[in-house]
Amino acid sequence: MIVRLTLLFVAFFSTAYGQLNLFLGNWKNLDPNTSGVTYLNISLREDNRTIMIEAWSKCPGKDCSWGQVEAYAYAPSRTSSLGQIAQTLSTVFRTDTTQTLMIVRFLGSRLQADVLTHFLAPQSGRSDFRTVYTFAKTTPADTASVPLTPATVDSFINWANRSTAASYLKGQQEIIKARNDTTVLRLLFERLARTRTNDLGTSLITLGIIGEMKNPQATESLYGITQQKSPARVRIIDESLSQRDMLDMLKSKAVQGLAYMQTAQADTLVLRVIQQDSSRSVRATAIEAFLFNHGDSPEAKAQLRPYVKPEDTPFLDRVRKTTSVTAEEFDAGIERFYALHPEQVPPDSEVFRPSAEKVEEVGKLIAYLPFLVVGLVIVLAVIALLLIMRKWINFKKDSSSHDKSDKR
Amino acid sequence: MYCVALLSKVNPIQWYLIMSTKNYICLAVFLATILLIEDKGGWEDLQARSNCLDGASAEDQALWEKVAVVACTPAARNWFEHAYQISPNDWFAYGYNDQCNIALPYAKTLNSAYLVLHGLTDSNMKWHSTIDYRATAEATNSLTHYRFSYAPSSDRSGWLALSDFQTNRVWLSCLLFDFNSGSNNPATRAGDFMHEAWHYWQLKNNILPEHMIGPVGYCDEYGPACDWYYPHRLRDFQSSYHIWLTGTASDGRLLFHSPNQVQIEFLCDLAEHAADFVPKIVRDLAKAEANLRIDGKIRNIVAYHCGDPRPW
């Protein structure tokens, strides 16, 4: 009985604790009429350890962001494993006039936030106060877009990562507003430097933001990314994405931003990439990006041709698969490409049949066949000879024993 | 065997209470196990560790935040384990008992499976329908291939996924799950489902399930990793023409794919025709990877690039 009660006790608590990952995400206040905290976003920084909380509160027009701050997780005991049984988070938001302590608890599918606001300078008629809010999980489409300012660069990237296709224009507008902000640009590059080696997705998003800003001051840095030395190719088996592949994806994204500048300096650098980059995928992206940003015109193609390696010239005739073309237009483009480049259609011999390598293996087997046949014949001949010799020996034995019996 | 079976289930403490057994030997085993586990840091700690470097990528987090409400349920787990033929023995050390922990391989694989199941729209601009992609990626017996199972591997030698016909498995290496790996994201994993499952299509259709050895043509890889891209039009695989067909149709259209081709077409569809809940970080990565594979893993030049090259 005592054992059962003990086990019940342990079982209950083993399911009541929240794992840290269950805190992560976007949370909406269940009270739509709240005048306080409306949304929370809880995430991990790119180091996968530092917890970040961002909060929004009700403001005239649209919600105001309190900014994104570091938070701390608490386990039930000193020896517990924090990542798996985090019970509570806490953080502090600071303004010029207030200091707000937020304690967040996970309650099954809900979050409860205890928000304690302290006024730094005492004022008559105003007391420090406590409010409790309850949140439910929500999707980022419900959250307000974050402005792109020096104070909100990380928040914007965080929002951009999670944004849906419906929020595309909202994000674009925020980026365009920040176009001339060199501090934002610097902070974006700093963020990129931190994520480049361990967070490919966020790095691509960050490069996308930088490119979309279309700020000429980013030209040299974007070109610098395309000039990074690629690791040597290594032998791979079947399915793989190497470090070289990851770098190529970043370089391709950087050259897209470069081409989008549409300045003489940036175009010169794009042409240099087309002419000199060791990676075919980066060259192909550069060609496509140049044409895209010059209206896909015949003049742009003519301008490109002297820079394009001979083996890359079919890239000039490629089509683009986007949501802005119809299926008929796309299919017509495909057919046009293969009419221009019939050598790019696999030969019939490469369909439904073994590859050339297998044929070579079979060929080797066939080449050795005569030797195998001869060997087999020899073996059979030896066996036959032995059988004949045995019969002859037995015959001789039988003959000599018969002679002896006759003589008796 | 009863003790072992119980130990392999989620929270054996609860199982014991439910079963209300008088098997005192098992009770002794449980108590000994609990004491041992507590000494190592607790049952939750043991459940949460895996043979890979645990940790959720930004892509997995962003997607999981949207799908966990539905995917992190017993019903979803049952579907996933059947559809992907998940064996407890294979996945025990990879988060099997911690279904909702997106830092672990099990939940990450579930995340990717959900992307295949619900991650695409119904657009007729897609290369293939969700029906076709599900029939490919899911491991049960289908019109695309015979049954196999997905299993994790602690290998980090370089390959991401591997079809093993001798054990009837598709192995998913730790490079698809390690927190510091660029391949630790749901789009790459889902693309690998397509690629490896397509080898089983080749096997079913008596087509040599191997790649060409590169570098060859426009494929720059060293080793057995190159494929042809067999061009087809968007409308060639609409309506009754499904991806699992092989041969030449009466109107001359070629019904044939290579593994890298199926992977590219899926990633491109995910980039351009994702369901609204799919976050941008997943879509953008799918687009980048599709175009990288178009230009690096295919022997002939593919006629298109995926998406437009605008930065945002």
XYZ file of C-alpha atoms in Angstrom, chain A residues 3-4 7-8 10-15 17 19 21-22 24-26 41-49 79-81 83-85 137-141 156 159-172 175-176 179 197-202 204-205 207-212 233-246 248-249 253 256-257 260 278-282 284-285 288-289 292-293 310-315 317-328 330-335 337-338 343-347 350-355 357-358 361, chain B residues 11 13-14 16-17 20-22 27 31 34 38 41 43-45 47-49 54-59 61-62 64-66 68-69 72 98 100-104 124-127 157-163 175 179-185 188 191-192 195-196 199 206-208 210-214 217-225 228-236 246-248 254-256 259-260 263 268-269 272-285 287-297 299-312:
280
model
C 4.683 1.414 -2.124
C 1.668 2.108 -4.317
C 4.658 5.325 -6.809
C 1.437 7.275 -7.346
C 6.119 9.987 -8.147
C 3.955 9.205 -11.198
C 1.868 12.324 -10.666
C 4.851 14.607 -10.447
C 6.637 12.925 -13.318
C 3.889 14.124 -15.645
C 6.549 19.043 -14.785
C 9.753 20.312 -20.269
C 10.571 22.890 -24.982
C 6.899 23.053 -24.072
C 8.643 27.645 -26.378
C 6.374 29.364 -28.840
C 3.854 32.138 -29.147
C 7.033 34.766 -27.357
C 9.436 32.326 -25.707
C 12.356 31.039 -27.717
C 15.909 29.783 -27.521
C 18.775 31.769 -28.877
C 21.029 30.268 -31.513
C 23.181 28.689 -28.813
C 20.152 26.493 -27.977
C 20.617 27.294 -24.280
C 20.019 18.273 -8.666
C 17.193 18.087 -11.213
C 17.903 18.222 -14.938
C 16.165 21.133 -19.665
C 13.727 18.322 -19.122
C 11.833 19.354 -15.986
C -0.548 28.736 -27.593
C -1.091 30.621 -30.800
C 0.435 31.032 -34.238
C 2.618 33.973 -35.253
C 0.006 35.201 -37.693
C 12.477 40.805 -35.984
C 9.411 36.895 -35.979
C 10.638 36.467 -39.568
C 11.690 32.870 -38.889
C 8.166 32.051 -37.781
C 6.261 34.239 -40.207
C 3.835 32.690 -42.640
C 3.378 33.428 -46.315
C 0.475 35.706 -45.359
C 2.907 37.949 -43.485
C 5.300 38.336 -46.411
C 4.275 41.900 -47.267
C 4.263 42.971 -43.621
C 7.850 41.826 -43.247
C 8.876 43.444 -46.484
C 12.536 45.996 -43.937
C 11.990 48.802 -46.424
C 16.521 50.492 -45.381
C 28.285 28.081 -38.526
C 25.476 26.544 -36.492
C 22.121 27.872 -37.688
C 21.737 27.678 -41.447
C 18.047 28.586 -41.550
C 18.392 31.745 -39.440
C 19.501 32.487 -44.687
C 16.704 34.584 -43.200
C 20.883 37.369 -45.338
C 17.463 37.735 -46.912
C 16.717 40.718 -44.670
C 20.095 42.292 -45.429
C 19.608 41.795 -49.157
C 16.070 43.157 -49.127
C 34.862 18.129 -51.817
C 34.787 14.865 -49.934
C 33.585 11.502 -51.096
C 29.968 10.938 -50.208
C 27.661 7.978 -50.271
C 24.092 8.354 -51.461
C 22.433 11.176 -49.586
C 24.486 13.951 -48.015
C 24.744 17.694 -47.457
C 28.351 18.650 -46.874
C 29.858 21.746 -45.228
C 30.619 22.898 -48.732
C 26.936 22.581 -49.634
C 25.907 24.652 -46.601
C 27.187 27.323 -51.126
C 23.641 27.983 -49.923
C 21.803 33.916 -50.790
C 21.028 37.306 -54.545
C 21.272 40.287 -52.198
C 19.182 43.047 -55.884
C 34.359 27.609 -58.179
C 30.863 26.442 -57.285
C 28.434 25.774 -60.116
C 25.377 26.342 -57.914
C 26.628 29.786 -56.833
C 23.939 29.494 -61.553
C 22.232 31.531 -58.819
C 19.616 33.894 -62.478
C 19.689 36.775 -59.997
C 15.897 38.644 -62.669
C 17.039 42.093 -61.568
C 30.832 27.832 -71.796
C 29.364 24.947 -69.775
C 27.078 27.405 -67.919
C 25.442 28.962 -71.007
C 22.273 26.808 -70.747
C 21.603 28.561 -67.423
C 17.692 29.894 -70.828
C 16.340 28.497 -67.599
C 12.788 29.115 -66.417
C 11.741 30.131 -62.965
C 9.186 28.104 -61.063
C 7.242 30.640 -59.032
C 3.668 31.192 -57.957
C 3.359 34.089 -60.383
C 3.383 31.935 -63.535
C 0.660 29.607 -64.705
C 1.205 25.902 -65.252
C 0.866 26.428 -69.016
C 5.859 27.121 -67.013
C 5.417 24.005 -69.138
C 5.947 26.065 -72.281
C 9.181 27.365 -70.773
C 10.344 23.839 -69.997
C 9.636 22.699 -73.542
C 14.502 24.962 -72.829
C 14.772 21.370 -74.037
C 21.529 17.313 -75.090
C 20.163 17.886 -71.558
C 17.532 15.166 -71.972
C 18.824 11.848 -70.601
C 19.403 9.260 -73.357
C 19.580 5.609 -69.175
C 15.914 4.913 -68.591
C 14.539 1.627 -67.126
C 17.898 -0.071 -67.443
C 20.904 -0.686 -65.242
C 23.483 2.032 -65.184
C 28.656 0.888 -64.210
C 26.548 -2.227 -63.708
C 30.551 -5.270 -64.008
C 6.611 5.580 -17.652
C 5.508 3.414 -12.950
C 2.133 4.199 -14.471
C 2.560 -0.889 -12.978
C -0.234 1.020 -11.333
C -2.100 -3.715 -10.568
C -0.118 -6.871 -10.768
C 0.932 -9.060 -7.925
C 8.082 -4.833 -8.585
C 12.270 -0.431 -7.725
C 14.070 3.491 -10.295
C 17.382 8.302 -9.920
C 19.620 11.938 -12.668
C 13.678 9.117 -15.224
C 12.922 12.241 -17.234
C 16.614 12.790 -17.717
C 14.109 9.515 -21.280
C 15.300 12.766 -22.725
C 18.811 11.781 -23.713
C 20.149 16.751 -28.673
C 18.731 20.185 -29.275
C 16.047 21.717 -31.444
C 17.024 23.812 -34.440
C 15.333 27.118 -35.107
C 13.500 25.441 -38.008
C 11.158 24.958 -33.115
C 9.336 27.267 -35.493
C 6.790 22.491 -33.861
C 5.211 25.535 -32.278
C 2.518 25.286 -34.947
C 2.700 20.295 -31.612
C -0.889 20.952 -30.574
C 1.991 15.850 -29.809
C 9.534 11.461 -24.907
C 6.817 15.879 -27.343
C 10.450 16.749 -26.800
C 11.488 18.488 -30.019
C 15.113 18.345 -28.908
C 15.123 14.600 -29.604
C -2.042 22.533 -59.390
C 1.334 24.186 -59.779
C 2.924 21.501 -57.647
C 5.038 18.808 -59.233
C 30.520 9.631 -41.213
C 28.841 11.951 -43.711
C 25.680 10.376 -45.082
C 22.359 11.753 -43.894
C 20.150 8.802 -44.760
C 20.685 5.372 -46.249
C 18.464 2.632 -47.672
C 23.565 14.415 -38.822
C 21.723 20.344 -32.774
C 24.765 21.900 -34.470
C 24.162 20.263 -37.842
C 22.887 22.288 -40.785
C 20.806 19.259 -41.811
C 18.964 19.238 -38.484
C 15.754 20.657 -39.902
C 15.943 18.331 -45.160
C 13.372 15.540 -48.483
C 15.489 12.605 -47.346
C 15.023 10.289 -51.600
C 15.533 7.093 -49.655
C 15.271 3.621 -53.699
C 13.490 -3.868 -60.812
C 15.465 -0.722 -61.471
C 19.004 -0.615 -60.173
C 22.061 2.965 -57.105
C 23.424 6.354 -58.046
C 25.953 7.120 -60.700
C 29.456 7.716 -59.456
C 30.449 11.343 -59.669
C 28.329 15.664 -66.252
C 26.990 18.545 -64.167
C 27.071 16.529 -60.930
C 30.159 17.531 -58.990
C 29.918 15.081 -56.110
C 32.655 12.526 -55.504
C 31.176 9.104 -55.074
C 27.891 7.311 -55.758
C 25.573 10.307 -55.444
C 19.744 12.080 -64.058
C 16.794 14.437 -63.954
C 14.087 13.010 -66.237
C 12.222 16.139 -67.306
C 8.469 16.255 -67.264
C 5.840 18.946 -67.428
C 3.753 20.050 -64.470
C 0.610 18.604 -66.028
C 2.236 15.222 -66.713
C 6.794 3.829 -64.542
C 6.975 3.533 -68.293
C 5.901 5.638 -71.222
C 7.838 9.620 -69.676
C 6.817 8.313 -66.291
C 10.131 7.980 -64.532
C 15.770 9.714 -56.170
C 17.410 13.150 -56.272
C 13.667 15.037 -53.495
C 10.531 22.920 -54.493
C 6.849 22.276 -53.813
C 6.555 27.480 -53.262
C 3.320 25.791 -52.195
C 3.587 25.342 -48.479
C 0.503 25.360 -46.301
C 0.021 28.617 -44.486
C 1.301 27.353 -41.153
C 4.725 26.435 -42.529
C 7.157 29.045 -41.225
C 9.391 31.066 -43.511
C 12.582 29.574 -42.144
C 11.444 26.117 -43.319
C 10.261 27.373 -46.725
C 13.414 29.361 -47.410
C 15.647 26.462 -46.461
C 14.130 26.560 -51.616
C 17.873 26.920 -51.018
C 18.356 23.172 -50.781
C 16.224 22.443 -53.864
C 18.331 24.815 -55.967
C 21.583 23.516 -54.528
C 20.608 19.962 -55.473
C 19.424 21.059 -58.923
C 22.895 22.430 -59.636
C 25.066 19.974 -57.734
C 23.570 16.487 -57.632
C 24.149 14.922 -64.184
C 22.175 16.941 -66.753
C 21.080 20.558 -66.482
C 17.649 20.954 -64.938
C 15.517 23.414 -66.907
C 14.328 25.446 -63.961
C 15.249 27.030 -60.675
C 12.899 27.010 -57.750
C 11.311 30.299 -56.701
C 12.557 33.766 -57.560
C 15.913 35.167 -56.419
C 14.505 38.133 -54.519
C 16.302 38.193 -51.152
C 13.233 38.326 -48.827
